[in-house]
Amino acid sequence: MPHLMLKDLPRYECLLEAAREFPELDPTAAEAYLHLLRTADDVFALSESRLAAAGISQGRFGVLMLLSHCSGPRNGNASCATGPRTPAELADAAGVTRATMTGLIDTLERDGYVVREPDPSDRRMLLVRLTRKAENFLTRFLPIHFRGASEVMGALSDSERKTLVRLLGKIQHQLATLPPPAPTQKTA
Amino acid sequence: MPHLMLKDLPRYECLLEAAREFPELDPTAAEAYLHLLRTADDVFALSESRLAAAGISQGRFGVLMLLSHCSGPRNGNASCATGPRTPAELADAAGVTRATMTGLIDTLERDGYVVREPDPSDRRMLLVRLTRKAENFLTRFLPIHFRGASEVMGALSDSERKTLVRLLGKIQHQLATLPPPAPTQKTA
DNA sequence: CGAAAATCATTAGGAGGCTAACAGTCAGCC
DNA sequence: GGCTGACTGTTAGCCTCCTAATGATTTTCG
């Protein structure tokens, strides 16, 4: 659900002009910043529209993906081992709250994609399982999804992709070092 | 309000493994694709948390930004000329529906950041205007906002920023050439 | 002139986020 | 054996986004 606002990015001259008023505005930084958000938003929107055409939302699709690579036969591969099964594990893996995951599972269960089953060993817990319908959906849709990603990234060569990943990695690393924001003081 | 799901990106070996099952999955494309969405989501989340600390949401902030560079004195610069004034113009500029803009203006007006005024020349229309409170807010917050963007992009040198913008531009161009998705057929 | 079409902003209802509070269940520790 | 605390999933209420339908107004054109 992209909502970046600012559909049309300001042109570089506008950034330069704004920088005269705000010395904190670094034009090249702002340009890269806005392009990053804008491009990712467009990519996200395309993915979402494809999912919507298939009748599912990003959030729900994410849950199906998380469940898919654990409901199949266990592969011994340690790197891609058992996935989440309980609502709490799904929430942690997806990066949303448990309340949100409850809502997602509600709609997925209503639409017949998953079922909740009690955990025999701990009555507090539930186990979420994909239905046949969900497996059929994934079998049908995942090729479309992967092909879509390949098409988007088809604009870049292999070395360009590596460069992009490297630059994004630097940004990620920078994000990890930045302190969390404190509440803005009302009075100067 | 980022909700990318997939908090932890799959490792490259997992992509390779998945590619054995799905020939449509191009591992380097998927890697770049996921990193792009993930990084932008993190950047967006940081920005949102700073805005939340200042007591405003991304959507509302976007509206204030759109209104800010038009309510001031008219500069003759054609590149940064008059901004939107009516709810419909704001919705178009922001890339949201008019109904959504109505809701945003509702809360902004409730909180005293904007006022609605009737358009004297067309009684269907309204003019949205920033209040003194909103201008004070922007004066106080924009430096924080710009500094935040600079900090994030501080991870990259000037040439790296140029490279990033260039690669993102290629992706944007590719997006523009891709056809819009058709509804997924239920039957193969 | 007057009816049809277009455009305006809004409302209603749904989805997916969040926080906070809740009842049920398990584990530990006197 | 029975508290206490930690953990489970859920509920309730709020926010922002969407689509679709509505009423009011302007514009267009026969």
PDB file of N, CA, C and O in Angstrom, chain B residues 146-178:
ATOM      1  N   PHE B 146      15.357  17.499   6.724  1.00  0.00           N
ATOM      2  CA  PHE B 146      16.434  17.529   5.732  1.00  0.00           C
ATOM      3  C   PHE B 146      17.715  16.948   6.303  1.00  0.00           C
ATOM      4  O   PHE B 146      18.453  16.234   5.626  1.00  0.00           O
ATOM      5  N   ARG B 147      17.965  17.261   7.574  1.00  0.00           N
ATOM      6  CA  ARG B 147      19.174  16.722   8.173  1.00  0.00           C
ATOM      7  C   ARG B 147      19.106  15.202   8.231  1.00  0.00           C
ATOM      8  O   ARG B 147      20.101  14.510   8.037  1.00  0.00           O
ATOM      9  N   GLY B 148      17.885  14.690   8.479  1.00  0.00           N
ATOM     10  CA  GLY B 148      17.716  13.241   8.512  1.00  0.00           C
ATOM     11  C   GLY B 148      18.060  12.607   7.182  1.00  0.00           C
ATOM     12  O   GLY B 148      18.762  11.590   7.123  1.00  0.00           O
ATOM     13  N   ALA B 149      17.575  13.218   6.108  1.00  0.00           N
ATOM     14  CA  ALA B 149      17.880  12.669   4.783  1.00  0.00           C
ATOM     15  C   ALA B 149      19.378  12.714   4.524  1.00  0.00           C
ATOM     16  O   ALA B 149      19.962  11.766   3.970  1.00  0.00           O
ATOM     17  N   SER B 150      20.006  13.804   4.934  1.00  0.00           N
ATOM     18  CA  SER B 150      21.449  13.916   4.715  1.00  0.00           C
ATOM     19  C   SER B 150      22.206  12.860   5.498  1.00  0.00           C
ATOM     20  O   SER B 150      23.182  12.284   5.007  1.00  0.00           O
ATOM     21  N   GLU B 151      21.751  12.607   6.715  1.00  0.00           N
ATOM     22  CA  GLU B 151      22.422  11.597   7.523  1.00  0.00           C
ATOM     23  C   GLU B 151      22.333  10.227   6.863  1.00  0.00           C
ATOM     24  O   GLU B 151      23.315   9.489   6.779  1.00  0.00           O
ATOM     25  N   VAL B 152      21.132   9.885   6.401  1.00  0.00           N
ATOM     26  CA  VAL B 152      20.960   8.573   5.788  1.00  0.00           C
ATOM     27  C   VAL B 152      21.869   8.447   4.572  1.00  0.00           C
ATOM     28  O   VAL B 152      22.568   7.441   4.391  1.00  0.00           O
ATOM     29  N   MET B 153      21.867   9.480   3.739  1.00  0.00           N
ATOM     30  CA  MET B 153      22.663   9.418   2.523  1.00  0.00           C
ATOM     31  C   MET B 153      24.137   9.738   2.782  1.00  0.00           C
ATOM     32  O   MET B 153      24.952   9.664   1.863  1.00  0.00           O
ATOM     33  N   GLY B 154      24.439  10.060   4.009  1.00  0.00           N
ATOM     34  CA  GLY B 154      25.832  10.267   4.367  1.00  0.00           C
ATOM     35  C   GLY B 154      26.657   9.015   4.205  1.00  0.00           C
ATOM     36  O   GLY B 154      27.897   9.071   4.192  1.00  0.00           O
ATOM     37  N   ALA B 155      25.991   7.884   4.077  1.00  0.00           N
ATOM     38  CA  ALA B 155      26.718   6.637   3.861  1.00  0.00           C
ATOM     39  C   ALA B 155      27.363   6.602   2.482  1.00  0.00           C
ATOM     40  O   ALA B 155      28.270   5.801   2.240  1.00  0.00           O
ATOM     41  N   LEU B 156      26.886   7.448   1.569  1.00  0.00           N
ATOM     42  CA  LEU B 156      27.364   7.384   0.190  1.00  0.00           C
ATOM     43  C   LEU B 156      28.136   8.653  -0.167  1.00  0.00           C
ATOM     44  O   LEU B 156      27.780   9.753   0.260  1.00  0.00           O
ATOM     45  N   SER B 157      29.167   8.473  -0.969  1.00  0.00           N
ATOM     46  CA  SER B 157      29.887   9.615  -1.504  1.00  0.00           C
ATOM     47  C   SER B 157      29.060  10.260  -2.608  1.00  0.00           C
ATOM     48  O   SER B 157      28.038   9.711  -3.032  1.00  0.00           O
ATOM     49  N   ASP B 158      29.519  11.411  -3.060  1.00  0.00           N
ATOM     50  CA  ASP B 158      28.775  12.086  -4.124  1.00  0.00           C
ATOM     51  C   ASP B 158      28.686  11.229  -5.382  1.00  0.00           C
ATOM     52  O   ASP B 158      27.633  11.145  -6.018  1.00  0.00           O
ATOM     53  N   SER B 159      29.771  10.567  -5.718  1.00  0.00           N
ATOM     54  CA  SER B 159      29.713   9.758  -6.939  1.00  0.00           C
ATOM     55  C   SER B 159      28.828   8.543  -6.717  1.00  0.00           C
ATOM     56  O   SER B 159      28.137   8.093  -7.642  1.00  0.00           O
ATOM     57  N   GLU B 160      28.848   8.003  -5.522  1.00  0.00           N
ATOM     58  CA  GLU B 160      27.955   6.866  -5.242  1.00  0.00           C
ATOM     59  C   GLU B 160      26.499   7.295  -5.323  1.00  0.00           C
ATOM     60  O   GLU B 160      25.637   6.550  -5.797  1.00  0.00           O
ATOM     61  N   ARG B 161      26.214   8.502  -4.850  1.00  0.00           N
ATOM     62  CA  ARG B 161      24.835   8.990  -4.955  1.00  0.00           C
ATOM     63  C   ARG B 161      24.430   9.109  -6.409  1.00  0.00           C
ATOM     64  O   ARG B 161      23.311   8.744  -6.783  1.00  0.00           O
ATOM     65  N   LYS B 162      25.332   9.608  -7.212  1.00  0.00           N
ATOM     66  CA  LYS B 162      25.011   9.735  -8.632  1.00  0.00           C
ATOM     67  C   LYS B 162      24.749   8.358  -9.246  1.00  0.00           C
ATOM     68  O   LYS B 162      23.817   8.182 -10.031  1.00  0.00           O
ATOM     69  N   THR B 163      25.601   7.397  -8.860  1.00  0.00           N
ATOM     70  CA  THR B 163      25.415   6.046  -9.382  1.00  0.00           C
ATOM     71  C   THR B 163      24.062   5.489  -8.955  1.00  0.00           C
ATOM     72  O   THR B 163      23.324   4.905  -9.762  1.00  0.00           O
ATOM     73  N   LEU B 164      23.742   5.683  -7.686  1.00  0.00           N
ATOM     74  CA  LEU B 164      22.457   5.177  -7.180  1.00  0.00           C
ATOM     75  C   LEU B 164      21.300   5.796  -7.954  1.00  0.00           C
ATOM     76  O   LEU B 164      20.380   5.090  -8.405  1.00  0.00           O
ATOM     77  N   VAL B 165      21.346   7.105  -8.120  1.00  0.00           N
ATOM     78  CA  VAL B 165      20.264   7.775  -8.843  1.00  0.00           C
ATOM     79  C   VAL B 165      20.190   7.252 -10.280  1.00  0.00           C
ATOM     80  O   VAL B 165      19.101   7.036 -10.821  1.00  0.00           O
ATOM     81  N   ARG B 166      21.340   6.997 -10.870  1.00  0.00           N
ATOM     82  CA  ARG B 166      21.340   6.506 -12.247  1.00  0.00           C
ATOM     83  C   ARG B 166      20.714   5.116 -12.322  1.00  0.00           C
ATOM     84  O   ARG B 166      19.880   4.834 -13.202  1.00  0.00           O
ATOM     85  N   LEU B 167      21.095   4.230 -11.399  1.00  0.00           N
ATOM     86  CA  LEU B 167      20.537   2.877 -11.432  1.00  0.00           C
ATOM     87  C   LEU B 167      19.042   2.897 -11.152  1.00  0.00           C
ATOM     88  O   LEU B 167      18.253   2.196 -11.805  1.00  0.00           O
ATOM     89  N   LEU B 168      18.648   3.719 -10.189  1.00  0.00           N
ATOM     90  CA  LEU B 168      17.217   3.808  -9.892  1.00  0.00           C
ATOM     91  C   LEU B 168      16.465   4.364 -11.091  1.00  0.00           C
ATOM     92  O   LEU B 168      15.344   3.944 -11.387  1.00  0.00           O
ATOM     93  N   GLY B 169      17.107   5.299 -11.786  1.00  0.00           N
ATOM     94  CA  GLY B 169      16.476   5.853 -12.986  1.00  0.00           C
ATOM     95  C   GLY B 169      16.249   4.784 -14.044  1.00  0.00           C
ATOM     96  O   GLY B 169      15.208   4.766 -14.704  1.00  0.00           O
ATOM     97  N   LYS B 170      17.208   3.872 -14.172  1.00  0.00           N
ATOM     98  CA  LYS B 170      17.023   2.778 -15.125  1.00  0.00           C
ATOM     99  C   LYS B 170      15.823   1.928 -14.736  1.00  0.00           C
ATOM    100  O   LYS B 170      15.042   1.492 -15.586  1.00  0.00           O
ATOM    101  N   ILE B 171      15.702   1.681 -13.447  1.00  0.00           N
ATOM    102  CA  ILE B 171      14.566   0.865 -12.995  1.00  0.00           C
ATOM    103  C   ILE B 171      13.256   1.600 -13.265  1.00  0.00           C
ATOM    104  O   ILE B 171      12.278   1.015 -13.745  1.00  0.00           O
ATOM    105  N   GLN B 172      13.249   2.898 -12.973  1.00  0.00           N
ATOM    106  CA  GLN B 172      12.039   3.689 -13.238  1.00  0.00           C
ATOM    107  C   GLN B 172      11.675   3.611 -14.706  1.00  0.00           C
ATOM    108  O   GLN B 172      10.501   3.463 -15.061  1.00  0.00           O
ATOM    109  N   HIS B 173      12.684   3.731 -15.551  1.00  0.00           N
ATOM    110  CA  HIS B 173      12.418   3.679 -16.990  1.00  0.00           C
ATOM    111  C   HIS B 173      11.849   2.327 -17.376  1.00  0.00           C
ATOM    112  O   HIS B 173      10.923   2.230 -18.188  1.00  0.00           O
ATOM    113  N   GLN B 174      12.404   1.293 -16.787  1.00  0.00           N
ATOM    114  CA  GLN B 174      11.906  -0.052 -17.074  1.00  0.00           C
ATOM    115  C   GLN B 174      10.455  -0.191 -16.622  1.00  0.00           C
ATOM    116  O   GLN B 174       9.624  -0.780 -17.321  1.00  0.00           O
ATOM    117  N   LEU B 175      10.144   0.362 -15.462  1.00  0.00           N
ATOM    118  CA  LEU B 175       8.769   0.282 -14.958  1.00  0.00           C
ATOM    119  C   LEU B 175       7.804   0.925 -15.934  1.00  0.00           C
ATOM    120  O   LEU B 175       6.698   0.429 -16.163  1.00  0.00           O
ATOM    121  N   ALA B 176       8.252   2.038 -16.524  1.00  0.00           N
ATOM    122  CA  ALA B 176       7.366   2.753 -17.437  1.00  0.00           C
ATOM    123  C   ALA B 176       7.079   1.949 -18.687  1.00  0.00           C
ATOM    124  O   ALA B 176       6.030   2.119 -19.318  1.00  0.00           O
ATOM    125  N   THR B 177       8.000   1.043 -19.046  1.00  0.00           N
ATOM    126  CA  THR B 177       7.801   0.276 -20.274  1.00  0.00           C
ATOM    127  C   THR B 177       7.026  -1.010 -20.035  1.00  0.00           C
ATOM    128  O   THR B 177       6.525  -1.610 -20.983  1.00  0.00           O
ATOM    129  N   LEU B 178       6.926  -1.429 -18.757  1.00  0.00           N
ATOM    130  CA  LEU B 178       6.234  -2.686 -18.488  1.00  0.00           C
ATOM    131  C   LEU B 178       4.729  -2.478 -18.616  1.00  0.00           C
ATOM    132  O   LEU B 178       4.203  -1.456 -18.206  1.00  0.00           O
TER     133      LEU B 178
END
